[in-house]
PDB file of C-alpha atoms in Angstrom:
ATOM      1  CA  MET Y   1     174.511  79.076 150.419  1.00 86.00           C
ATOM      2  CA  LEU Y   2     172.994  77.279 147.438  1.00 96.00           C
ATOM      3  CA  ARG Y   3     169.504  76.052 148.208  1.00 97.00           C
ATOM      4  CA  LEU Y   4     168.762  73.020 146.021  1.00 97.00           C
ATOM      5  CA  PRO Y   5     165.259  72.263 144.710  1.00 97.00           C
ATOM      6  CA  ALA Y   6     163.104  70.184 147.060  1.00 97.00           C
ATOM      7  CA  VAL Y   7     159.987  69.534 144.967  1.00 97.00           C
ATOM      8  CA  SER Y   8     161.249  69.579 141.373  1.00 98.00           C
ATOM      9  CA  GLY Y   9     159.785  66.629 139.515  1.00 97.00           C
ATOM     10  CA  ARG Y  10     156.856  66.434 141.932  1.00 97.00           C
ATOM     11  CA  PHE Y  11     155.192  69.841 142.204  1.00 98.00           C
ATOM     12  CA  TYR Y  12     156.482  70.986 138.823  1.00 98.00           C
ATOM     13  CA  PRO Y  13     158.443  69.430 135.931  1.00 98.00           C
ATOM     14  CA  SER Y  14     162.170  68.834 136.347  1.00 98.00           C
ATOM     15  CA  ASP Y  15     162.763  69.140 132.613  1.00 98.00           C
ATOM     16  CA  PRO Y  16     163.543  72.807 131.762  1.00 98.00           C
ATOM     17  CA  ALA Y  17     161.735  72.774 128.409  1.00 98.00           C
ATOM     18  CA  GLU Y  18     158.633  71.153 129.864  1.00 98.00           C
ATOM     19  CA  LEU Y  19     158.661  73.538 132.825  1.00 98.00           C
ATOM     20  CA  THR Y  20     159.024  76.577 130.584  1.00 98.00           C
ATOM     21  CA  ALA Y  21     156.189  75.449 128.318  1.00 98.00           C
ATOM     22  CA  LEU Y  22     153.916  74.872 131.304  1.00 97.00           C
ATOM     23  CA  VAL Y  23     154.576  78.299 132.822  1.00 98.00           C
ATOM     24  CA  ARG Y  24     153.992  79.904 129.428  1.00 97.00           C
ATOM     25  CA  GLN Y  25     150.725  78.010 129.147  1.00 96.00           C
ATOM     26  CA  TYR Y  26     149.515  79.147 132.556  1.00 97.00           C
ATOM     27  CA  THR Y  27     150.463  82.787 131.972  1.00 96.00           C
ATOM     28  CA  GLN Y  28     149.041  83.106 128.468  1.00 91.00           C
ATOM     29  CA  VAL Y  29     145.494  83.414 129.712  1.00 75.00           C
ATOM     30  CA  ASP Y  30     142.776  85.527 128.181  1.00 67.00           C
ATOM     31  CA  GLN Y  31     142.722  88.689 130.259  1.00 66.00           C
ATOM     32  CA  ASN Y  32     140.758  91.856 129.628  1.00 74.00           C
ATOM     33  CA  ALA Y  33     143.142  93.913 131.747  1.00 79.00           C
ATOM     34  CA  ALA Y  34     146.713  94.634 130.666  1.00 85.00           C
ATOM     35  CA  PRO Y  35     149.611  93.760 132.996  1.00 92.00           C
ATOM     36  CA  ALA Y  36     150.314  96.478 135.547  1.00 93.00           C
ATOM     37  CA  HIS Y  37     152.669  97.421 138.364  1.00 96.00           C
ATOM     38  CA  VAL Y  38     151.278  96.259 141.707  1.00 97.00           C
ATOM     39  CA  LYS Y  39     152.421  96.459 145.315  1.00 97.00           C
ATOM     40  CA  ALA Y  40     151.686  92.854 146.202  1.00 98.00           C
ATOM     41  CA  CYS Y  41     150.025  89.694 145.027  1.00 98.00           C
ATOM     42  CA  LEU Y  42     148.686  86.508 146.581  1.00 98.00           C
ATOM     43  CA  VAL Y  43     149.184  83.216 144.754  1.00 98.00           C
ATOM     44  CA  PRO Y  44     148.701  79.539 145.694  1.00 98.00           C
ATOM     45  CA  HIS Y  45     151.486  76.996 145.972  1.00 98.00           C
ATOM     46  CA  ALA Y  46     150.210  73.481 145.311  1.00 96.00           C
ATOM     47  CA  GLY Y  47     151.433  71.238 142.531  1.00 97.00           C
ATOM     48  CA  TYR Y  48     151.219  73.111 139.238  1.00 98.00           C
ATOM     49  CA  VAL Y  49     148.543  70.778 137.875  1.00 98.00           C
ATOM     50  CA  TYR Y  50     146.204  71.995 140.614  1.00 98.00           C
ATOM     51  CA  SER Y  51     147.136  75.588 141.389  1.00 97.00           C
ATOM     52  CA  GLY Y  52     149.175  76.580 138.330  1.00 97.00           C
ATOM     53  CA  PRO Y  53     146.232  78.081 136.414  1.00 97.00           C
ATOM     54  CA  VAL Y  54     145.297  80.319 139.364  1.00 98.00           C
ATOM     55  CA  ALA Y  55     148.884  81.421 139.958  1.00 98.00           C
ATOM     56  CA  GLY Y  56     149.402  81.948 136.227  1.00 97.00           C
ATOM     57  CA  ALA Y  57     146.326  84.183 135.988  1.00 96.00           C
ATOM     58  CA  VAL Y  58     147.911  86.458 138.600  1.00 97.00           C
ATOM     59  CA  TYR Y  59     151.395  86.475 137.075  1.00 97.00           C
ATOM     60  CA  ALA Y  60     149.860  87.332 133.707  1.00 96.00           C
ATOM     61  CA  ARG Y  61     148.487  90.533 135.241  1.00 96.00           C
ATOM     62  CA  VAL Y  62     151.713  91.689 136.891  1.00 97.00           C
ATOM     63  CA  ILE Y  63     154.667  93.621 135.499  1.00 97.00           C
ATOM     64  CA  LEU Y  64     157.319  91.979 137.636  1.00 98.00           C
ATOM     65  CA  PRO Y  65     160.049  94.279 138.974  1.00 98.00           C
ATOM     66  CA  LYS Y  66     163.670  93.270 139.394  1.00 98.00           C
ATOM     67  CA  LYS Y  67     163.341  92.985 143.185  1.00 98.00           C
ATOM     68  CA  ILE Y  68     160.890  90.600 144.836  1.00 98.00           C
ATOM     69  CA  LEU Y  69     160.242  89.632 148.430  1.00 98.00           C
ATOM     70  CA  ILE Y  70     158.653  86.173 148.548  1.00 98.00           C
ATOM     71  CA  LEU Y  71     156.635  85.690 151.717  1.00 98.00           C
ATOM     72  CA  GLY Y  72     155.679  82.068 152.236  1.00 96.00           C
ATOM     73  CA  VAL Y  73     154.746  79.408 154.725  1.00 95.00           C
ATOM     74  CA  ARG Y  74     156.852  77.188 156.943  1.00 90.00           C
ATOM     75  CA  HIS Y  75     154.730  74.059 156.614  1.00 89.00           C
ATOM     76  CA  TYR Y  76     156.999  71.759 158.594  1.00 84.00           C
ATOM     77  CA  PRO Y  77     157.952  72.065 162.296  1.00 78.00           C
ATOM     78  CA  HIS Y  78     161.635  72.561 161.640  1.00 83.00           C
ATOM     79  CA  GLY Y  79     163.708  75.706 161.932  1.00 87.00           C
ATOM     80  CA  GLU Y  80     162.867  79.213 163.022  1.00 90.00           C
ATOM     81  CA  LYS Y  81     159.281  80.453 163.139  1.00 92.00           C
ATOM     82  CA  ALA Y  82     160.213  83.526 161.091  1.00 95.00           C
ATOM     83  CA  ALA Y  83     163.039  82.456 158.794  1.00 96.00           C
ATOM     84  CA  ILE Y  84     164.982  84.493 156.262  1.00 97.00           C
ATOM     85  CA  LEU Y  85     167.923  83.699 154.004  1.00 96.00           C
ATOM     86  CA  SER Y  86     170.203  86.658 153.317  1.00 97.00           C
ATOM     87  CA  ASN Y  87     172.749  85.341 150.831  1.00 96.00           C
ATOM     88  CA  GLY Y  88     173.349  82.754 148.159  1.00 97.00           C
ATOM     89  CA  ALA Y  89     170.933  81.480 145.541  1.00 98.00           C
ATOM     90  CA  TRP Y  90     168.048  79.071 144.973  1.00 98.00           C
ATOM     91  CA  ARG Y  91     168.369  76.523 142.185  1.00 98.00           C
ATOM     92  CA  THR Y  92     165.551  75.311 139.952  1.00 98.00           C
ATOM     93  CA  PRO Y  93     165.695  73.384 136.667  1.00 98.00           C
ATOM     94  CA  LEU Y  94     165.895  76.817 134.991  1.00 98.00           C
ATOM     95  CA  GLY Y  95     169.071  77.898 136.805  1.00 98.00           C
ATOM     96  CA  ASP Y  96     169.991  79.805 139.941  1.00 98.00           C
ATOM     97  CA  ALA Y  97     167.953  82.694 141.354  1.00 98.00           C
ATOM     98  CA  PRO Y  98     170.161  84.998 143.465  1.00 98.00           C
ATOM     99  CA  ILE Y  99     169.128  86.358 146.837  1.00 98.00           C
ATOM    100  CA  ASP Y 100     169.099  90.153 147.126  1.00 98.00           C
ATOM    101  CA  GLU Y 101     171.592  90.616 149.958  1.00 98.00           C
ATOM    102  CA  PRO Y 102     171.100  94.376 150.587  1.00 97.00           C
ATOM    103  CA  LEU Y 103     167.323  93.994 150.758  1.00 97.00           C
ATOM    104  CA  ALA Y 104     167.631  90.983 153.053  1.00 98.00           C
ATOM    105  CA  GLU Y 105     170.020  92.783 155.389  1.00 97.00           C
ATOM    106  CA  ALA Y 106     167.735  95.814 155.548  1.00 97.00           C
ATOM    107  CA  LEU Y 107     164.814  93.586 156.446  1.00 97.00           C
ATOM    108  CA  ARG Y 108     166.780  91.723 159.121  1.00 96.00           C
ATOM    109  CA  ALA Y 109     167.826  95.036 160.661  1.00 97.00           C
ATOM    110  CA  ALA Y 110     164.226  96.256 160.691  1.00 97.00           C
ATOM    111  CA  CYS Y 111     162.761  93.087 162.171  1.00 96.00           C
ATOM    112  CA  PRO Y 112     164.634  91.239 164.941  1.00 95.00           C
ATOM    113  CA  LEU Y 113     162.005  88.468 164.817  1.00 95.00           C
ATOM    114  CA  LEU Y 114     163.432  87.321 161.476  1.00 96.00           C
ATOM    115  CA  ARG Y 115     166.224  84.810 161.981  1.00 95.00           C
ATOM    116  CA  GLU Y 116     168.765  83.569 159.471  1.00 96.00           C
ATOM    117  CA  ASP Y 117     167.858  79.917 158.997  1.00 93.00           C
ATOM    118  CA  SER Y 118     168.324  77.445 156.156  1.00 92.00           C
ATOM    119  CA  VAL Y 119     166.521  74.599 157.926  1.00 91.00           C
ATOM    120  CA  ALA Y 120     163.063  76.175 157.647  1.00 89.00           C
ATOM    121  CA  HIS Y 121     163.621  76.708 153.914  1.00 93.00           C
ATOM    122  CA  GLU Y 122     165.294  73.411 153.077  1.00 92.00           C
ATOM    123  CA  THR Y 123     162.181  71.367 152.227  1.00 93.00           C
ATOM    124  CA  GLU Y 124     159.593  74.168 152.044  1.00 94.00           C
ATOM    125  CA  HIS Y 125     157.665  74.190 148.759  1.00 95.00           C
ATOM    126  CA  SER Y 126     155.524  77.324 149.083  1.00 97.00           C
ATOM    127  CA  LEU Y 127     158.304  79.689 148.019  1.00 97.00           C
ATOM    128  CA  GLU Y 128     160.105  77.305 145.674  1.00 98.00           C
ATOM    129  CA  VAL Y 129     157.180  76.808 143.294  1.00 98.00           C
ATOM    130  CA  GLN Y 130     156.986  80.577 142.644  1.00 98.00           C
ATOM    131  CA  ILE Y 131     160.551  80.917 141.426  1.00 98.00           C
ATOM    132  CA  PRO Y 132     160.189  79.269 137.980  1.00 98.00           C
ATOM    133  CA  PHE Y 133     157.332  81.661 137.160  1.00 98.00           C
ATOM    134  CA  VAL Y 134     159.531  84.635 137.991  1.00 98.00           C
ATOM    135  CA  GLN Y 135     162.623  83.218 136.271  1.00 98.00           C
ATOM    136  CA  ILE Y 136     160.692  82.978 133.018  1.00 97.00           C
ATOM    137  CA  LEU Y 137     158.763  86.252 133.271  1.00 97.00           C
ATOM    138  CA  GLN Y 138     161.523  88.450 134.733  1.00 97.00           C
ATOM    139  CA  PRO Y 139     165.019  87.056 134.044  1.00 96.00           C
ATOM    140  CA  GLY Y 140     167.691  88.719 136.122  1.00 93.00           C
ATOM    141  CA  PHE Y 141     165.546  89.304 139.192  1.00 98.00           C
ATOM    142  CA  THR Y 142     166.803  89.080 142.762  1.00 98.00           C
ATOM    143  CA  PHE Y 143     164.671  88.071 145.710  1.00 98.00           C
ATOM    144  CA  VAL Y 144     164.461  87.592 149.456  1.00 98.00           C
ATOM    145  CA  PRO Y 145     162.829  84.435 150.859  1.00 98.00           C
ATOM    146  CA  VAL Y 146     160.884  84.655 154.114  1.00 98.00           C
ATOM    147  CA  ALA Y 147     159.013  81.669 155.600  1.00 97.00           C
ATOM    148  CA  LEU Y 148     156.589  82.161 158.482  1.00 96.00           C
ATOM    149  CA  GLY Y 149     155.545  79.398 160.838  1.00 90.00           C
ATOM    150  CA  THR Y 150     154.387  81.625 163.655  1.00 76.00           C
ATOM    151  CA  ALA Y 151     150.684  81.948 164.410  1.00 77.00           C
ATOM    152  CA  ARG Y 152     150.918  84.822 166.912  1.00 92.00           C
ATOM    153  CA  PHE Y 153     149.057  87.816 165.515  1.00 97.00           C
ATOM    154  CA  GLU Y 154     151.391  90.325 167.178  1.00 97.00           C
ATOM    155  CA  ASP Y 155     154.454  88.651 165.637  1.00 96.00           C
ATOM    156  CA  LEU Y 156     152.857  88.632 162.195  1.00 97.00           C
ATOM    157  CA  VAL Y 157     152.051  92.329 162.498  1.00 97.00           C
ATOM    158  CA  ALA Y 158     155.641  93.062 163.540  1.00 97.00           C
ATOM    159  CA  VAL Y 159     156.999  91.224 160.505  1.00 97.00           C
ATOM    160  CA  GLY Y 160     154.521  92.884 158.161  1.00 98.00           C
ATOM    161  CA  ASP Y 161     155.198  96.368 159.519  1.00 97.00           C
ATOM    162  CA  ALA Y 162     158.942  95.873 159.042  1.00 98.00           C
ATOM    163  CA  ILE Y 163     158.438  94.629 155.476  1.00 98.00           C
ATOM    164  CA  GLY Y 164     156.255  97.620 154.679  1.00 97.00           C
ATOM    165  CA  ARG Y 165     158.761 100.104 156.093  1.00 97.00           C
ATOM    166  CA  VAL Y 166     161.700  98.533 154.272  1.00 98.00           C
ATOM    167  CA  ILE Y 167     159.919  98.417 150.921  1.00 97.00           C
ATOM    168  CA  ALA Y 168     158.531 101.952 151.303  1.00 95.00           C
ATOM    169  CA  SER Y 169     161.956 103.393 152.128  1.00 94.00           C
ATOM    170  CA  SER Y 170     163.995 101.397 149.627  1.00 92.00           C
ATOM    171  CA  GLY Y 171     163.551 103.795 146.724  1.00 89.00           C
ATOM    172  CA  GLU Y 172     163.228 100.822 144.366  1.00 93.00           C
ATOM    173  CA  GLU Y 173     160.139  99.002 143.162  1.00 97.00           C
ATOM    174  CA  THR Y 174     159.832  95.761 145.107  1.00 98.00           C
ATOM    175  CA  LEU Y 175     156.971  93.274 144.739  1.00 98.00           C
ATOM    176  CA  LEU Y 176     155.645  91.612 147.872  1.00 98.00           C
ATOM    177  CA  LEU Y 177     154.841  88.170 146.485  1.00 98.00           C
ATOM    178  CA  THR Y 178     152.805  86.302 149.094  1.00 98.00           C
ATOM    179  CA  THR Y 179     151.719  82.688 148.842  1.00 98.00           C
ATOM    180  CA  SER Y 180     148.928  80.726 150.509  1.00 98.00           C
ATOM    181  CA  ASP Y 181     146.414  78.035 149.778  1.00 98.00           C
ATOM    182  CA  LEU Y 182     142.966  78.338 151.334  1.00 98.00           C
ATOM    183  CA  ASN Y 183     140.807  75.769 153.140  1.00 98.00           C
ATOM    184  CA  HIS Y 184     142.115  72.189 153.165  1.00 97.00           C
ATOM    185  CA  TYR Y 185     140.503  68.749 152.890  1.00 97.00           C
ATOM    186  CA  GLU Y 186     136.816  69.440 153.286  1.00 98.00           C
ATOM    187  CA  SER Y 187     134.121  69.125 150.647  1.00 98.00           C
ATOM    188  CA  ASP Y 188     134.054  71.532 147.736  1.00 98.00           C
ATOM    189  CA  ALA Y 189     130.763  73.028 148.942  1.00 98.00           C
ATOM    190  CA  VAL Y 190     132.047  73.636 152.464  1.00 98.00           C
ATOM    191  CA  SER Y 191     135.417  74.915 151.269  1.00 98.00           C
ATOM    192  CA  ARG Y 192     133.917  77.435 148.889  1.00 98.00           C
ATOM    193  CA  VAL Y 193     131.847  78.976 151.678  1.00 98.00           C
ATOM    194  CA  LYS Y 194     134.825  79.099 154.039  1.00 98.00           C
ATOM    195  CA  ASP Y 195     137.215  80.365 151.370  1.00 98.00           C
ATOM    196  CA  HIS Y 196     135.030  83.285 150.421  1.00 98.00           C
ATOM    197  CA  LYS Y 197     134.716  84.327 154.047  1.00 98.00           C
ATOM    198  CA  ALA Y 198     138.513  84.599 154.104  1.00 98.00           C
ATOM    199  CA  ILE Y 199     138.646  86.249 150.667  1.00 98.00           C
ATOM    200  CA  ASP Y 200     136.149  88.899 151.798  1.00 98.00           C
ATOM    201  CA  GLN Y 201     138.459  89.877 154.662  1.00 98.00           C
ATOM    202  CA  ILE Y 202     141.454  90.042 152.326  1.00 98.00           C
ATOM    203  CA  LEU Y 203     139.519  92.191 149.853  1.00 98.00           C
ATOM    204  CA  ALA Y 204     138.727  94.511 152.767  1.00 98.00           C
ATOM    205  CA  LEU Y 205     142.479  94.620 153.592  1.00 98.00           C
ATOM    206  CA  ASP Y 206     141.564  93.635 157.145  1.00 98.00           C
ATOM    207  CA  ALA Y 207     144.449  91.718 158.738  1.00 98.00           C
ATOM    208  CA  ARG Y 208     142.753  91.337 162.113  1.00 98.00           C
ATOM    209  CA  GLY Y 209     139.477  90.375 160.478  1.00 98.00           C
ATOM    210  CA  LEU Y 210     141.179  87.681 158.402  1.00 98.00           C
ATOM    211  CA  TYR Y 211     143.010  86.279 161.419  1.00 98.00           C
ATOM    212  CA  ASP Y 212     139.868  86.151 163.564  1.00 98.00           C
ATOM    213  CA  THR Y 213     137.685  84.783 160.769  1.00 98.00           C
ATOM    214  CA  CYS Y 214     140.058  81.913 160.026  1.00 97.00           C
ATOM    215  CA  ARG Y 215     140.301  81.080 163.720  1.00 96.00           C
ATOM    216  CA  ASN Y 216     136.591  81.411 164.504  1.00 97.00           C
ATOM    217  CA  GLU Y 217     135.369  79.643 161.341  1.00 97.00           C
ATOM    218  CA  ALA Y 218     138.013  76.865 161.394  1.00 97.00           C
ATOM    219  CA  ILE Y 219     139.364  77.888 157.967  1.00 98.00           C
ATOM    220  CA  SER Y 220     142.584  75.944 157.437  1.00 97.00           C
ATOM    221  CA  MET Y 221     144.328  78.605 155.352  1.00 97.00           C
ATOM    222  CA  CYS Y 222     147.966  77.506 155.522  1.00 96.00           C
ATOM    223  CA  GLY Y 223     149.313  80.933 154.594  1.00 97.00           C
ATOM    224  CA  LEU Y 224     147.275  82.846 157.137  1.00 97.00           C
ATOM    225  CA  GLY Y 225     150.489  84.166 158.699  1.00 97.00           C
ATOM    226  CA  PRO Y 226     152.057  85.435 155.475  1.00 98.00           C
ATOM    227  CA  THR Y 227     148.761  86.983 154.383  1.00 98.00           C
ATOM    228  CA  VAL Y 228     148.292  88.810 157.687  1.00 98.00           C
ATOM    229  CA  ALA Y 229     151.861  90.081 157.379  1.00 98.00           C
ATOM    230  CA  MET Y 230     151.225  91.174 153.778  1.00 98.00           C
ATOM    231  CA  LEU Y 231     148.062  93.090 154.687  1.00 98.00           C
ATOM    232  CA  THR Y 232     149.933  94.799 157.508  1.00 98.00           C
ATOM    233  CA  ALA Y 233     152.772  95.710 155.147  1.00 98.00           C
ATOM    234  CA  LEU Y 234     150.321  97.184 152.663  1.00 97.00           C
ATOM    235  CA  LYS Y 235     148.852  99.397 155.381  1.00 95.00           C
ATOM    236  CA  THR Y 236     152.349 100.591 156.274  1.00 93.00           C
ATOM    237  CA  MET Y 237     153.061 101.225 152.588  1.00 93.00           C
ATOM    238  CA  GLY Y 238     150.048 103.484 152.272  1.00 87.00           C
ATOM    239  CA  GLY Y 239     147.106 101.221 151.552  1.00 72.00           C
ATOM    240  CA  ALA Y 240     146.072  99.419 148.423  1.00 79.00           C
ATOM    241  CA  ARG Y 241     143.182  98.286 146.249  1.00 94.00           C
ATOM    242  CA  ALA Y 242     142.524  94.552 146.317  1.00 97.00           C
ATOM    243  CA  GLU Y 243     141.217  92.452 143.434  1.00 97.00           C
ATOM    244  CA  LEU Y 244     140.312  88.776 143.199  1.00 98.00           C
ATOM    245  CA  VAL Y 245     141.703  87.565 139.871  1.00 97.00           C
ATOM    246  CA  ARG Y 246     140.746  83.900 139.989  1.00 97.00           C
ATOM    247  CA  TYR Y 247     139.421  81.297 142.400  1.00 98.00           C
ATOM    248  CA  ALA Y 248     139.324  77.504 142.088  1.00 98.00           C
ATOM    249  CA  THR Y 249     139.558  74.329 144.092  1.00 98.00           C
ATOM    250  CA  SER Y 250     141.514  71.160 143.424  1.00 98.00           C
ATOM    251  CA  GLY Y 251     138.197  69.509 142.594  1.00 98.00           C
ATOM    252  CA  ASP Y 252     138.040  71.587 139.418  1.00 97.00           C
ATOM    253  CA  VAL Y 253     141.043  69.564 138.214  1.00 96.00           C
ATOM    254  CA  SER Y 254     140.651  66.180 139.898  1.00 97.00           C
ATOM    255  CA  GLY Y 255     136.885  65.908 139.620  1.00 97.00           C
ATOM    256  CA  ASP Y 256     136.832  64.757 143.249  1.00 97.00           C
ATOM    257  CA  TYR Y 257     134.698  67.243 145.154  1.00 97.00           C
ATOM    258  CA  SER Y 258     134.554  65.249 148.389  1.00 98.00           C
ATOM    259  CA  THR Y 259     137.839  66.663 149.713  1.00 97.00           C
ATOM    260  CA  VAL Y 260     139.516  69.673 148.144  1.00 98.00           C
ATOM    261  CA  VAL Y 261     141.971  72.510 148.663  1.00 98.00           C
ATOM    262  CA  GLY Y 262     141.006  76.058 147.726  1.00 98.00           C
ATOM    263  CA  TYR Y 263     143.142  78.474 145.687  1.00 98.00           C
ATOM    264  CA  ALA Y 264     142.790  82.234 145.271  1.00 98.00           C
ATOM    265  CA  GLY Y 265     144.825  84.580 143.119  1.00 98.00           C
ATOM    266  CA  MET Y 266     144.716  88.245 144.124  1.00 98.00           C
ATOM    267  CA  LEU Y 267     146.339  91.574 143.268  1.00 98.00           C
ATOM    268  CA  PHE Y 268     146.986  94.616 145.461  1.00 98.00           C
ATOM    269  CA  SER Y 269     147.693  97.835 143.588  1.00 93.00           C
TER     270      SER Y 269
END
């Protein structure tokens, strides 16, 4: 199937030249560290004006491989709770990004919880906004889209374990590109405290700790599920070293600190 863009012209520019220039701007940041191969990364997924600089700081640090598994959120209550697409392509203003069918089939075989479902992906923005970054930085890539709406810890662990086993046994470098925003719609001061409680658990690579912290502290991290699955996959893949690349809130752009969304960009090598 051909998945058409759902948020082009709203979350990011619909004009190819403008979109390319914006991605180049966000990824040409002043970094002391050279780009490197990593196992996974965590990037936000709001409109580019808000989260683009944080996402760009991460992409600037990553040597993107040809194969990418994008693990995102199912924000809307439509479709399967663990949804995968195994064939076709996703269109953006920059062209069509093909789905990696062998990788998708291997993942479906390893994880029965994943269901083929276009409905969950049809209007979902968390995965879509990553694709222009990758199209510009690694032309010719293939990817697998997975959207998680489930909040059951055991299900998230099952998905993450399957992802880790498939990537570890594939024999090819595959990036686990995970996307989440952090706390939503509280003051900047409150959000920063809550966000760093979640970030501390992610830096510790503690999937259970992150899940419990977000639940116990009422941290409205929309990509809690994907991040728990990612941390589980990393454990299955043999561990990792976590690094916080950049943190910001929407208030840093809007100037409105009364109600913000938090954004973290992280690497796992």
